[in-house]
Amino acid sequence: MELGIALPTSGPLAGPAAIARVAREAEQLGYDSVWTYERLLRPTAPVAIGGGDPQPVPEVYRLAYEPLETLSYVAALTDRVKLGTSIIDALLHPAVVLAKRLATLDQLSGGRAVAGLGQGWMPQEFAAAGVPMSRIGRGMDEVVAAMRACWGPDPVAYEGDFTHIAESEINPKPVQPRLPVLLGAMTPGGIRRAARIADGLNPVVITRDTLVDMAKAFRAAVEEQGRDPGSVTVVARANVPLTAEPLGDDRPFLGGSPRQVADDLAGLEGTGVDHVLIATAGSGTDVGLDETLSLYSDLIRLARR
């Protein structure tokens, strides 16, 4: 199983120096990947999150570095780790622009880009981007198809409901023959969409059972599409605290001390989960950068053992 960590692109540790240090040390420690995410803005008024009652938007979103610019910076500082987004809200961007930015990152990094994409959920971000929320759904299928067209041979042409690309040369192309696209999805419909159009699933971890069930459902849906289940990947995002001391029995799955997390990771072997991303930003812990890196060091040593 591969293991990745989120770069400090938001929250109290965020900043260029911290991003650079975590990226370099993650590679030196043997992590397989580093990840960013997108948040365009943090409304000051309460927002309904996940269909619930309006509530203040989490404080961690006050500052969020742009994901692809950050990964281009990190590409120059590293040689091996995969550079992933978990996630970019793809509907907020013109498909051809997003495709070209990801292809450029893949070129600059020597073929290490992973395009984790989602649909977005915050009305204020859609409004700021000038995109109607009615595009959620079929618009996602279209943006992925248009991006793949841009990454394919020239001349490129695409005609859809929302994207119109006249026959053109669009370069650079990615280094990777197929730049991997992951969809951040957890609903049955989202999982089926990922099975139809993506190379992998990027769910948020809630419990072990729900994660394993989503991985199984995704691979089953891939097979129903006539695709090889072994050709796709499941990258689980764990938004959890990583702590020096063990947490109690009510701790979140994949959260707690490095030993507890390593034991949880061992329990995922053979379940269809291929890659786990540990994202501690905003997890409620007040841990400095030195201690965070020490915990990451302990975690990968125990996990690899």
PDB file of C-alpha atoms in Angstrom:
ATOM      1  CA  MET A   1       0.000   0.000   0.000  1.00  0.00           C
ATOM      2  CA  GLU A   2       1.266   3.457  -0.895  1.00  0.00           C
ATOM      3  CA  LEU A   3       1.274   6.279   1.637  1.00  0.00           C
ATOM      4  CA  GLY A   4       1.066  10.025   1.096  1.00  0.00           C
ATOM      5  CA  ILE A   5       0.751  13.198   3.136  1.00  0.00           C
ATOM      6  CA  ALA A   6      -0.969  16.520   2.612  1.00  0.00           C
ATOM      7  CA  LEU A   7       1.298  19.519   2.222  1.00  0.00           C
ATOM      8  CA  PRO A   8       0.716  22.400   4.672  1.00  0.00           C
ATOM      9  CA  THR A   9      -1.121  24.587   2.168  1.00  0.00           C
ATOM     10  CA  SER A  10      -3.718  25.744   4.697  1.00  0.00           C
ATOM     11  CA  GLY A  11      -4.005  26.142   8.432  1.00  0.00           C
ATOM     12  CA  PRO A  12      -1.489  27.519  10.946  1.00  0.00           C
ATOM     13  CA  LEU A  13       1.560  25.820   9.394  1.00  0.00           C
ATOM     14  CA  ALA A  14       0.891  26.988   5.837  1.00  0.00           C
ATOM     15  CA  GLY A  15       3.593  28.920   4.026  1.00  0.00           C
ATOM     16  CA  PRO A  16       6.270  28.515   1.343  1.00  0.00           C
ATOM     17  CA  ALA A  17       9.030  27.456   3.731  1.00  0.00           C
ATOM     18  CA  ALA A  18       6.858  24.842   5.438  1.00  0.00           C
ATOM     19  CA  ILE A  19       5.548  23.517   2.117  1.00  0.00           C
ATOM     20  CA  ALA A  20       9.102  23.144   0.804  1.00  0.00           C
ATOM     21  CA  ARG A  21      10.364  21.460   3.958  1.00  0.00           C
ATOM     22  CA  VAL A  22       7.501  18.977   4.208  1.00  0.00           C
ATOM     23  CA  ALA A  23       7.798  18.078   0.525  1.00  0.00           C
ATOM     24  CA  ARG A  24      11.541  17.440   0.731  1.00  0.00           C
ATOM     25  CA  GLU A  25      11.347  15.488   3.982  1.00  0.00           C
ATOM     26  CA  ALA A  26       8.361  13.437   2.781  1.00  0.00           C
ATOM     27  CA  GLU A  27      10.456  12.285  -0.164  1.00  0.00           C
ATOM     28  CA  GLN A  28      13.486  11.578   2.002  1.00  0.00           C
ATOM     29  CA  LEU A  29      11.387   9.591   4.472  1.00  0.00           C
ATOM     30  CA  GLY A  30      10.047   7.374   1.699  1.00  0.00           C
ATOM     31  CA  TYR A  31       6.499   8.641   1.284  1.00  0.00           C
ATOM     32  CA  ASP A  32       5.003   7.925  -2.121  1.00  0.00           C
ATOM     33  CA  SER A  33       3.105  11.161  -2.675  1.00  0.00           C
ATOM     34  CA  VAL A  34       2.331  14.696  -1.520  1.00  0.00           C
ATOM     35  CA  TRP A  35      -1.016  16.408  -2.044  1.00  0.00           C
ATOM     36  CA  THR A  36      -2.710  19.783  -2.249  1.00  0.00           C
ATOM     37  CA  TYR A  37      -6.360  20.839  -2.397  1.00  0.00           C
ATOM     38  CA  GLU A  38      -8.413  23.752  -3.659  1.00  0.00           C
ATOM     39  CA  ARG A  39     -10.465  26.305  -1.743  1.00  0.00           C
ATOM     40  CA  LEU A  40     -11.161  29.529  -3.640  1.00  0.00           C
ATOM     41  CA  LEU A  41     -12.586  31.492  -0.722  1.00  0.00           C
ATOM     42  CA  ARG A  42     -14.006  31.354   2.794  1.00  0.00           C
ATOM     43  CA  PRO A  43     -17.349  33.147   3.059  1.00  0.00           C
ATOM     44  CA  THR A  44     -17.763  35.131   6.245  1.00  0.00           C
ATOM     45  CA  ALA A  45     -21.458  34.257   6.408  1.00  0.00           C
ATOM     46  CA  PRO A  46     -22.590  30.760   7.493  1.00  0.00           C
ATOM     47  CA  VAL A  47     -22.883  28.179   4.717  1.00  0.00           C
ATOM     48  CA  ALA A  48     -24.923  24.980   4.528  1.00  0.00           C
ATOM     49  CA  ILE A  49     -22.326  22.203   4.366  1.00  0.00           C
ATOM     50  CA  GLY A  50     -23.415  18.773   3.200  1.00  0.00           C
ATOM     51  CA  GLY A  51     -27.071  19.738   3.125  1.00  0.00           C
ATOM     52  CA  GLY A  52     -27.230  20.605   6.807  1.00  0.00           C
ATOM     53  CA  ASP A  53     -28.059  23.850   8.549  1.00  0.00           C
ATOM     54  CA  PRO A  54     -25.875  26.886   7.760  1.00  0.00           C
ATOM     55  CA  GLN A  55     -22.757  27.026   9.896  1.00  0.00           C
ATOM     56  CA  PRO A  56     -19.471  28.949   9.921  1.00  0.00           C
ATOM     57  CA  VAL A  57     -17.057  27.725   7.285  1.00  0.00           C
ATOM     58  CA  PRO A  58     -14.062  26.023   8.965  1.00  0.00           C
ATOM     59  CA  GLU A  59     -11.314  28.398  10.063  1.00  0.00           C
ATOM     60  CA  VAL A  60      -8.688  26.360   8.212  1.00  0.00           C
ATOM     61  CA  TYR A  61     -10.026  27.723   4.893  1.00  0.00           C
ATOM     62  CA  ARG A  62      -9.010  31.330   5.726  1.00  0.00           C
ATOM     63  CA  LEU A  63      -5.758  30.633   3.878  1.00  0.00           C
ATOM     64  CA  ALA A  64      -5.398  28.048   1.111  1.00  0.00           C
ATOM     65  CA  TYR A  65      -2.532  28.109  -1.366  1.00  0.00           C
ATOM     66  CA  GLU A  66      -3.440  27.458  -5.007  1.00  0.00           C
ATOM     67  CA  PRO A  67      -2.880  23.736  -5.636  1.00  0.00           C
ATOM     68  CA  LEU A  68      -1.216  23.557  -9.057  1.00  0.00           C
ATOM     69  CA  GLU A  69       1.116  26.504  -8.548  1.00  0.00           C
ATOM     70  CA  THR A  70       2.126  24.898  -5.256  1.00  0.00           C
ATOM     71  CA  LEU A  71       2.811  21.536  -6.906  1.00  0.00           C
ATOM     72  CA  SER A  72       4.871  23.189  -9.657  1.00  0.00           C
ATOM     73  CA  TYR A  73       6.990  24.751  -6.898  1.00  0.00           C
ATOM     74  CA  VAL A  74       7.290  21.370  -5.184  1.00  0.00           C
ATOM     75  CA  ALA A  75       8.174  19.652  -8.483  1.00  0.00           C
ATOM     76  CA  ALA A  76      11.392  21.667  -8.586  1.00  0.00           C
ATOM     77  CA  LEU A  77      12.275  20.614  -5.031  1.00  0.00           C
ATOM     78  CA  THR A  78      11.685  16.864  -5.366  1.00  0.00           C
ATOM     79  CA  ASP A  79      12.581  14.029  -7.716  1.00  0.00           C
ATOM     80  CA  ARG A  80      10.365  11.036  -6.957  1.00  0.00           C
ATOM     81  CA  VAL A  81       7.125  11.663  -5.060  1.00  0.00           C
ATOM     82  CA  LYS A  82       3.840  11.787  -6.941  1.00  0.00           C
ATOM     83  CA  LEU A  83       2.229  15.240  -6.970  1.00  0.00           C
ATOM     84  CA  GLY A  84      -1.519  14.999  -6.461  1.00  0.00           C
ATOM     85  CA  THR A  85      -4.560  17.181  -5.962  1.00  0.00           C
ATOM     86  CA  SER A  86      -7.212  16.053  -3.515  1.00  0.00           C
ATOM     87  CA  ILE A  87      -9.109  17.752  -4.855  1.00  0.00           C
ATOM     88  CA  ILE A  88      -9.454  20.502  -7.486  1.00  0.00           C
ATOM     89  CA  ASP A  89     -13.043  21.621  -8.125  1.00  0.00           C
ATOM     90  CA  ALA A  90     -12.945  20.931 -11.846  1.00  0.00           C
ATOM     91  CA  LEU A  91     -16.243  22.622 -12.725  1.00  0.00           C
ATOM     92  CA  LEU A  92     -14.874  25.988 -11.606  1.00  0.00           C
ATOM     93  CA  HIS A  93     -12.270  25.958 -14.404  1.00  0.00           C
ATOM     94  CA  PRO A  94     -12.426  25.916 -18.218  1.00  0.00           C
ATOM     95  CA  ALA A  95     -11.516  22.371 -19.219  1.00  0.00           C
ATOM     96  CA  VAL A  96      -8.823  23.407 -21.683  1.00  0.00           C
ATOM     97  CA  VAL A  97      -7.123  25.670 -19.106  1.00  0.00           C
ATOM     98  CA  LEU A  98      -7.144  23.006 -16.396  1.00  0.00           C
ATOM     99  CA  ALA A  99      -5.904  20.369 -18.853  1.00  0.00           C
ATOM    100  CA  LYS A 100      -3.009  22.549 -19.963  1.00  0.00           C
ATOM    101  CA  ARG A 101      -1.995  23.397 -16.389  1.00  0.00           C
ATOM    102  CA  LEU A 102      -1.960  19.721 -15.396  1.00  0.00           C
ATOM    103  CA  ALA A 103      -0.026  18.758 -18.540  1.00  0.00           C
ATOM    104  CA  THR A 104       2.524  21.470 -17.748  1.00  0.00           C
ATOM    105  CA  LEU A 105       2.886  20.155 -14.191  1.00  0.00           C
ATOM    106  CA  ASP A 106       3.392  16.651 -15.565  1.00  0.00           C
ATOM    107  CA  GLN A 107       6.134  17.923 -17.875  1.00  0.00           C
ATOM    108  CA  LEU A 108       7.863  19.960 -15.164  1.00  0.00           C
ATOM    109  CA  SER A 109       7.791  17.019 -12.746  1.00  0.00           C
ATOM    110  CA  GLY A 110       8.850  14.348 -15.219  1.00  0.00           C
ATOM    111  CA  GLY A 111       5.506  12.555 -15.196  1.00  0.00           C
ATOM    112  CA  ARG A 112       4.454  12.691 -11.533  1.00  0.00           C
ATOM    113  CA  ALA A 113       1.102  14.531 -11.682  1.00  0.00           C
ATOM    114  CA  VAL A 114      -2.124  12.981 -10.360  1.00  0.00           C
ATOM    115  CA  ALA A 115      -5.325  14.876 -11.161  1.00  0.00           C
ATOM    116  CA  GLY A 116      -7.721  14.446  -8.265  1.00  0.00           C
ATOM    117  CA  LEU A 117     -10.926  16.192  -9.291  1.00  0.00           C
ATOM    118  CA  GLY A 118     -14.252  16.959  -7.653  1.00  0.00           C
ATOM    119  CA  GLN A 119     -17.409  18.831  -8.570  1.00  0.00           C
ATOM    120  CA  GLY A 120     -17.395  21.413  -5.779  1.00  0.00           C
ATOM    121  CA  TRP A 121     -20.191  22.151  -3.314  1.00  0.00           C
ATOM    122  CA  MET A 122     -20.005  25.777  -2.168  1.00  0.00           C
ATOM    123  CA  PRO A 123     -22.476  28.126  -3.924  1.00  0.00           C
ATOM    124  CA  GLN A 124     -20.288  31.156  -3.247  1.00  0.00           C
ATOM    125  CA  GLU A 125     -17.392  29.575  -5.134  1.00  0.00           C
ATOM    126  CA  PHE A 126     -19.554  28.757  -8.146  1.00  0.00           C
ATOM    127  CA  ALA A 127     -20.835  32.330  -8.153  1.00  0.00           C
ATOM    128  CA  ALA A 128     -17.327  33.766  -7.910  1.00  0.00           C
ATOM    129  CA  ALA A 129     -16.196  31.568 -10.814  1.00  0.00           C
ATOM    130  CA  GLY A 130     -19.234  32.499 -12.899  1.00  0.00           C
ATOM    131  CA  VAL A 131     -20.386  28.884 -13.212  1.00  0.00           C
ATOM    132  CA  PRO A 132     -23.988  27.748 -12.520  1.00  0.00           C
ATOM    133  CA  MET A 133     -24.350  24.927 -10.012  1.00  0.00           C
ATOM    134  CA  SER A 134     -26.733  23.243 -12.435  1.00  0.00           C
ATOM    135  CA  ARG A 135     -23.606  22.049 -14.234  1.00  0.00           C
ATOM    136  CA  ILE A 136     -22.979  19.538 -11.416  1.00  0.00           C
ATOM    137  CA  GLY A 137     -23.472  16.051 -12.809  1.00  0.00           C
ATOM    138  CA  ARG A 138     -23.193  15.825 -16.568  1.00  0.00           C
ATOM    139  CA  GLY A 139     -20.810  18.770 -16.562  1.00  0.00           C
ATOM    140  CA  MET A 140     -18.288  16.597 -14.722  1.00  0.00           C
ATOM    141  CA  ASP A 141     -18.397  13.923 -17.405  1.00  0.00           C
ATOM    142  CA  GLU A 142     -17.818  16.601 -20.001  1.00  0.00           C
ATOM    143  CA  VAL A 143     -14.885  18.337 -18.346  1.00  0.00           C
ATOM    144  CA  VAL A 144     -13.010  15.041 -17.954  1.00  0.00           C
ATOM    145  CA  ALA A 145     -13.719  14.070 -21.561  1.00  0.00           C
ATOM    146  CA  ALA A 146     -12.564  17.482 -22.803  1.00  0.00           C
ATOM    147  CA  MET A 147      -9.385  17.311 -20.732  1.00  0.00           C
ATOM    148  CA  ARG A 148      -8.561  13.883 -22.091  1.00  0.00           C
ATOM    149  CA  ALA A 149      -9.086  15.233 -25.599  1.00  0.00           C
ATOM    150  CA  CYS A 150      -6.598  18.022 -24.862  1.00  0.00           C
ATOM    151  CA  TRP A 151      -4.058  15.468 -23.653  1.00  0.00           C
ATOM    152  CA  GLY A 152      -4.513  13.358 -26.787  1.00  0.00           C
ATOM    153  CA  PRO A 153      -2.973  13.725 -30.242  1.00  0.00           C
ATOM    154  CA  ASP A 154      -3.184  16.961 -32.187  1.00  0.00           C
ATOM    155  CA  PRO A 155      -5.286  18.310 -33.730  1.00  0.00           C
ATOM    156  CA  VAL A 156      -7.620  18.482 -30.751  1.00  0.00           C
ATOM    157  CA  ALA A 157     -11.318  19.229 -31.165  1.00  0.00           C
ATOM    158  CA  TYR A 158     -14.188  18.911 -28.703  1.00  0.00           C
ATOM    159  CA  GLU A 159     -17.822  19.890 -28.914  1.00  0.00           C
ATOM    160  CA  GLY A 160     -20.007  19.557 -25.828  1.00  0.00           C
ATOM    161  CA  ASP A 161     -22.787  21.367 -24.035  1.00  0.00           C
ATOM    162  CA  PHE A 162     -20.377  23.522 -22.008  1.00  0.00           C
ATOM    163  CA  THR A 163     -16.997  23.167 -23.730  1.00  0.00           C
ATOM    164  CA  HIS A 164     -16.247  24.050 -27.338  1.00  0.00           C
ATOM    165  CA  ILE A 165     -12.703  23.568 -28.655  1.00  0.00           C
ATOM    166  CA  ALA A 166     -12.095  24.379 -32.300  1.00  0.00           C
ATOM    167  CA  GLU A 167      -9.682  22.047 -34.077  1.00  0.00           C
ATOM    168  CA  SER A 168      -6.348  23.145 -32.622  1.00  0.00           C
ATOM    169  CA  GLU A 169      -2.897  22.180 -31.499  1.00  0.00           C
ATOM    170  CA  ILE A 170      -2.806  22.135 -27.694  1.00  0.00           C
ATOM    171  CA  ASN A 171       0.553  21.557 -26.064  1.00  0.00           C
ATOM    172  CA  PRO A 172       2.426  20.497 -24.035  1.00  0.00           C
ATOM    173  CA  LYS A 173       1.055  16.997 -23.658  1.00  0.00           C
ATOM    174  CA  PRO A 174       1.566  15.107 -20.396  1.00  0.00           C
ATOM    175  CA  VAL A 175       4.646  12.919 -20.006  1.00  0.00           C
ATOM    176  CA  GLN A 176       2.470  10.055 -18.801  1.00  0.00           C
ATOM    177  CA  PRO A 177       0.674   8.200 -21.594  1.00  0.00           C
ATOM    178  CA  ARG A 178      -2.473   8.473 -19.446  1.00  0.00           C
ATOM    179  CA  LEU A 179      -2.344  11.151 -16.795  1.00  0.00           C
ATOM    180  CA  PRO A 180      -4.345   9.579 -13.938  1.00  0.00           C
ATOM    181  CA  VAL A 181      -7.675  11.178 -13.077  1.00  0.00           C
ATOM    182  CA  LEU A 182      -9.208  10.438  -9.675  1.00  0.00           C
ATOM    183  CA  LEU A 183     -12.699  11.521  -8.705  1.00  0.00           C
ATOM    184  CA  GLY A 184     -13.448  12.673  -5.192  1.00  0.00           C
ATOM    185  CA  ALA A 185     -16.760  10.876  -4.676  1.00  0.00           C
ATOM    186  CA  MET A 186     -18.577   8.978  -1.935  1.00  0.00           C
ATOM    187  CA  THR A 187     -22.212   8.665  -3.044  1.00  0.00           C
ATOM    188  CA  PRO A 188     -23.393   5.670  -5.086  1.00  0.00           C
ATOM    189  CA  GLY A 189     -23.908   7.915  -8.121  1.00  0.00           C
ATOM    190  CA  GLY A 190     -20.494   9.520  -7.707  1.00  0.00           C
ATOM    191  CA  ILE A 191     -18.830   6.128  -7.395  1.00  0.00           C
ATOM    192  CA  ARG A 192     -20.539   4.945 -10.579  1.00  0.00           C
ATOM    193  CA  ARG A 193     -19.404   8.107 -12.368  1.00  0.00           C
ATOM    194  CA  ALA A 194     -15.825   7.485 -11.245  1.00  0.00           C
ATOM    195  CA  ALA A 195     -16.063   3.910 -12.522  1.00  0.00           C
ATOM    196  CA  ARG A 196     -17.242   5.215 -15.887  1.00  0.00           C
ATOM    197  CA  ILE A 197     -14.838   8.099 -16.531  1.00  0.00           C
ATOM    198  CA  ALA A 198     -11.919   8.026 -14.066  1.00  0.00           C
ATOM    199  CA  ASP A 199      -8.778   6.072 -13.276  1.00  0.00           C
ATOM    200  CA  GLY A 200      -9.439   6.012  -9.578  1.00  0.00           C
ATOM    201  CA  LEU A 201     -11.603   6.973  -6.612  1.00  0.00           C
ATOM    202  CA  ASN A 202     -10.564   9.474  -3.919  1.00  0.00           C
ATOM    203  CA  PRO A 203     -13.045   9.153  -1.020  1.00  0.00           C
ATOM    204  CA  VAL A 204     -12.766  10.757   2.405  1.00  0.00           C
ATOM    205  CA  VAL A 205     -12.378   8.200   5.195  1.00  0.00           C
ATOM    206  CA  ILE A 206     -15.288   8.046   7.631  1.00  0.00           C
ATOM    207  CA  THR A 207     -14.946   4.524   9.049  1.00  0.00           C
ATOM    208  CA  ARG A 208     -13.056   1.437   7.986  1.00  0.00           C
ATOM    209  CA  ASP A 209     -16.224  -0.370   6.926  1.00  0.00           C
ATOM    210  CA  THR A 210     -17.538   2.476   4.785  1.00  0.00           C
ATOM    211  CA  LEU A 211     -14.141   2.869   3.113  1.00  0.00           C
ATOM    212  CA  VAL A 212     -13.845  -0.822   2.310  1.00  0.00           C
ATOM    213  CA  ASP A 213     -17.440  -0.908   1.052  1.00  0.00           C
ATOM    214  CA  MET A 214     -16.779   2.069  -1.252  1.00  0.00           C
ATOM    215  CA  ALA A 215     -13.625   0.435  -2.619  1.00  0.00           C
ATOM    216  CA  LYS A 216     -15.553  -2.769  -3.355  1.00  0.00           C
ATOM    217  CA  ALA A 217     -18.459  -0.883  -4.921  1.00  0.00           C
ATOM    218  CA  PHE A 218     -16.073   1.102  -7.107  1.00  0.00           C
ATOM    219  CA  ARG A 219     -14.255  -1.931  -8.448  1.00  0.00           C
ATOM    220  CA  ALA A 220     -17.530  -3.757  -9.036  1.00  0.00           C
ATOM    221  CA  ALA A 221     -18.844  -0.761 -10.992  1.00  0.00           C
ATOM    222  CA  VAL A 222     -15.609  -0.636 -13.007  1.00  0.00           C
ATOM    223  CA  GLU A 223     -16.095  -4.275 -13.955  1.00  0.00           C
ATOM    224  CA  GLU A 224     -19.717  -3.588 -14.931  1.00  0.00           C
ATOM    225  CA  GLN A 225     -18.371  -0.969 -17.342  1.00  0.00           C
ATOM    226  CA  GLY A 226     -16.296  -3.661 -19.040  1.00  0.00           C
ATOM    227  CA  ARG A 227     -13.075  -2.277 -17.595  1.00  0.00           C
ATOM    228  CA  ASP A 228     -10.345  -4.116 -15.704  1.00  0.00           C
ATOM    229  CA  PRO A 229     -10.770  -3.544 -11.926  1.00  0.00           C
ATOM    230  CA  GLY A 230      -7.023  -3.969 -11.598  1.00  0.00           C
ATOM    231  CA  SER A 231      -6.416  -0.929 -13.798  1.00  0.00           C
ATOM    232  CA  VAL A 232      -7.903   1.550 -11.316  1.00  0.00           C
ATOM    233  CA  THR A 233      -6.843   2.766  -7.901  1.00  0.00           C
ATOM    234  CA  VAL A 234      -8.467   3.840  -4.630  1.00  0.00           C
ATOM    235  CA  VAL A 235      -6.739   6.700  -2.816  1.00  0.00           C
ATOM    236  CA  ALA A 236      -8.348   7.257   0.582  1.00  0.00           C
ATOM    237  CA  ARG A 237      -8.095  10.702   2.181  1.00  0.00           C
ATOM    238  CA  ALA A 238      -7.917  10.569   5.982  1.00  0.00           C
ATOM    239  CA  ASN A 239      -8.684  13.976   7.526  1.00  0.00           C
ATOM    240  CA  VAL A 240      -7.541  12.891  10.964  1.00  0.00           C
ATOM    241  CA  PRO A 241      -5.302  13.946  13.844  1.00  0.00           C
ATOM    242  CA  LEU A 242      -1.834  12.413  14.061  1.00  0.00           C
ATOM    243  CA  THR A 243      -0.809  12.592  17.731  1.00  0.00           C
ATOM    244  CA  ALA A 244       2.242  11.815  19.813  1.00  0.00           C
ATOM    245  CA  GLU A 245       0.181   9.947  22.416  1.00  0.00           C
ATOM    246  CA  PRO A 246      -2.351   7.198  21.636  1.00  0.00           C
ATOM    247  CA  LEU A 247      -5.994   8.218  21.467  1.00  0.00           C
ATOM    248  CA  GLY A 248      -8.810   6.359  23.189  1.00  0.00           C
ATOM    249  CA  ASP A 249     -11.258   3.810  21.837  1.00  0.00           C
ATOM    250  CA  ASP A 250     -13.399   6.530  20.267  1.00  0.00           C
ATOM    251  CA  ARG A 251     -10.561   7.723  18.018  1.00  0.00           C
ATOM    252  CA  PRO A 252     -11.258   8.101  14.281  1.00  0.00           C
ATOM    253  CA  PHE A 253     -10.107   5.356  11.971  1.00  0.00           C
ATOM    254  CA  LEU A 254      -6.569   6.128  10.722  1.00  0.00           C
ATOM    255  CA  GLY A 255      -6.193   8.760  13.427  1.00  0.00           C
ATOM    256  CA  GLY A 256      -4.141   8.689  16.588  1.00  0.00           C
ATOM    257  CA  SER A 257      -0.522   7.867  17.321  1.00  0.00           C
ATOM    258  CA  PRO A 258       1.826   6.585  14.591  1.00  0.00           C
ATOM    259  CA  ARG A 259       1.502   3.049  16.007  1.00  0.00           C
ATOM    260  CA  GLN A 260      -2.310   3.214  15.965  1.00  0.00           C
ATOM    261  CA  VAL A 261      -2.366   4.540  12.402  1.00  0.00           C
ATOM    262  CA  ALA A 262       0.170   1.944  11.246  1.00  0.00           C
ATOM    263  CA  ASP A 263      -1.994  -0.816  12.724  1.00  0.00           C
ATOM    264  CA  ASP A 264      -5.041   0.593  10.900  1.00  0.00           C
ATOM    265  CA  LEU A 265      -3.078   0.685   7.641  1.00  0.00           C
ATOM    266  CA  ALA A 266      -2.055  -2.949   8.090  1.00  0.00           C
ATOM    267  CA  GLY A 267      -5.728  -3.826   8.474  1.00  0.00           C
ATOM    268  CA  LEU A 268      -6.463  -2.358   5.036  1.00  0.00           C
ATOM    269  CA  GLU A 269      -4.131  -4.699   3.171  1.00  0.00           C
ATOM    270  CA  GLY A 270      -6.035  -6.740   0.617  1.00  0.00           C
ATOM    271  CA  THR A 271      -9.222  -4.645   0.857  1.00  0.00           C
ATOM    272  CA  GLY A 272      -8.847  -2.837  -2.469  1.00  0.00           C
ATOM    273  CA  VAL A 273      -7.542   0.383  -0.919  1.00  0.00           C
ATOM    274  CA  ASP A 274      -4.254   1.077  -2.703  1.00  0.00           C
ATOM    275  CA  HIS A 275      -3.086   4.395  -1.286  1.00  0.00           C
ATOM    276  CA  VAL A 276      -3.813   6.359   1.886  1.00  0.00           C
ATOM    277  CA  LEU A 277      -3.338  10.118   2.143  1.00  0.00           C
ATOM    278  CA  ILE A 278      -2.856  11.396   5.687  1.00  0.00           C
ATOM    279  CA  ALA A 279      -4.228  14.949   5.891  1.00  0.00           C
ATOM    280  CA  THR A 280      -3.782  16.394   9.381  1.00  0.00           C
ATOM    281  CA  ALA A 281      -4.511  20.064   8.564  1.00  0.00           C
ATOM    282  CA  GLY A 282      -7.588  21.283  10.386  1.00  0.00           C
ATOM    283  CA  SER A 283      -7.830  18.128  12.462  1.00  0.00           C
ATOM    284  CA  GLY A 284      -8.044  20.082  15.697  1.00  0.00           C
ATOM    285  CA  THR A 285      -4.498  19.475  16.915  1.00  0.00           C
ATOM    286  CA  ASP A 286      -2.052  22.260  17.750  1.00  0.00           C
ATOM    287  CA  VAL A 287       1.238  20.685  16.631  1.00  0.00           C
ATOM    288  CA  GLY A 288       4.288  22.516  15.327  1.00  0.00           C
ATOM    289  CA  LEU A 289       6.142  21.671  12.142  1.00  0.00           C
ATOM    290  CA  ASP A 290       9.058  19.882  13.821  1.00  0.00           C
ATOM    291  CA  GLU A 291       6.723  17.635  15.801  1.00  0.00           C
ATOM    292  CA  THR A 292       4.546  17.003  12.745  1.00  0.00           C
ATOM    293  CA  LEU A 293       7.547  15.848  10.723  1.00  0.00           C
ATOM    294  CA  SER A 294       8.712  13.671  13.614  1.00  0.00           C
ATOM    295  CA  LEU A 295       5.301  11.999  13.688  1.00  0.00           C
ATOM    296  CA  TYR A 296       5.411  11.481   9.910  1.00  0.00           C
ATOM    297  CA  SER A 297       8.830   9.864  10.324  1.00  0.00           C
ATOM    298  CA  ASP A 298       7.571   7.505  13.028  1.00  0.00           C
ATOM    299  CA  LEU A 299       4.471   6.657  11.003  1.00  0.00           C
ATOM    300  CA  ILE A 300       6.213   5.564   7.836  1.00  0.00           C
ATOM    301  CA  ARG A 301       8.855   3.632   9.748  1.00  0.00           C
ATOM    302  CA  LEU A 302       6.168   1.669  11.575  1.00  0.00           C
ATOM    303  CA  ALA A 303       3.979   1.271   8.503  1.00  0.00           C
ATOM    304  CA  ARG A 304       6.806  -0.046   6.333  1.00  0.00           C
ATOM    305  CA  ARG A 305       7.855  -2.453   9.074  1.00  0.00           C
TER     306      ARG A 305
END
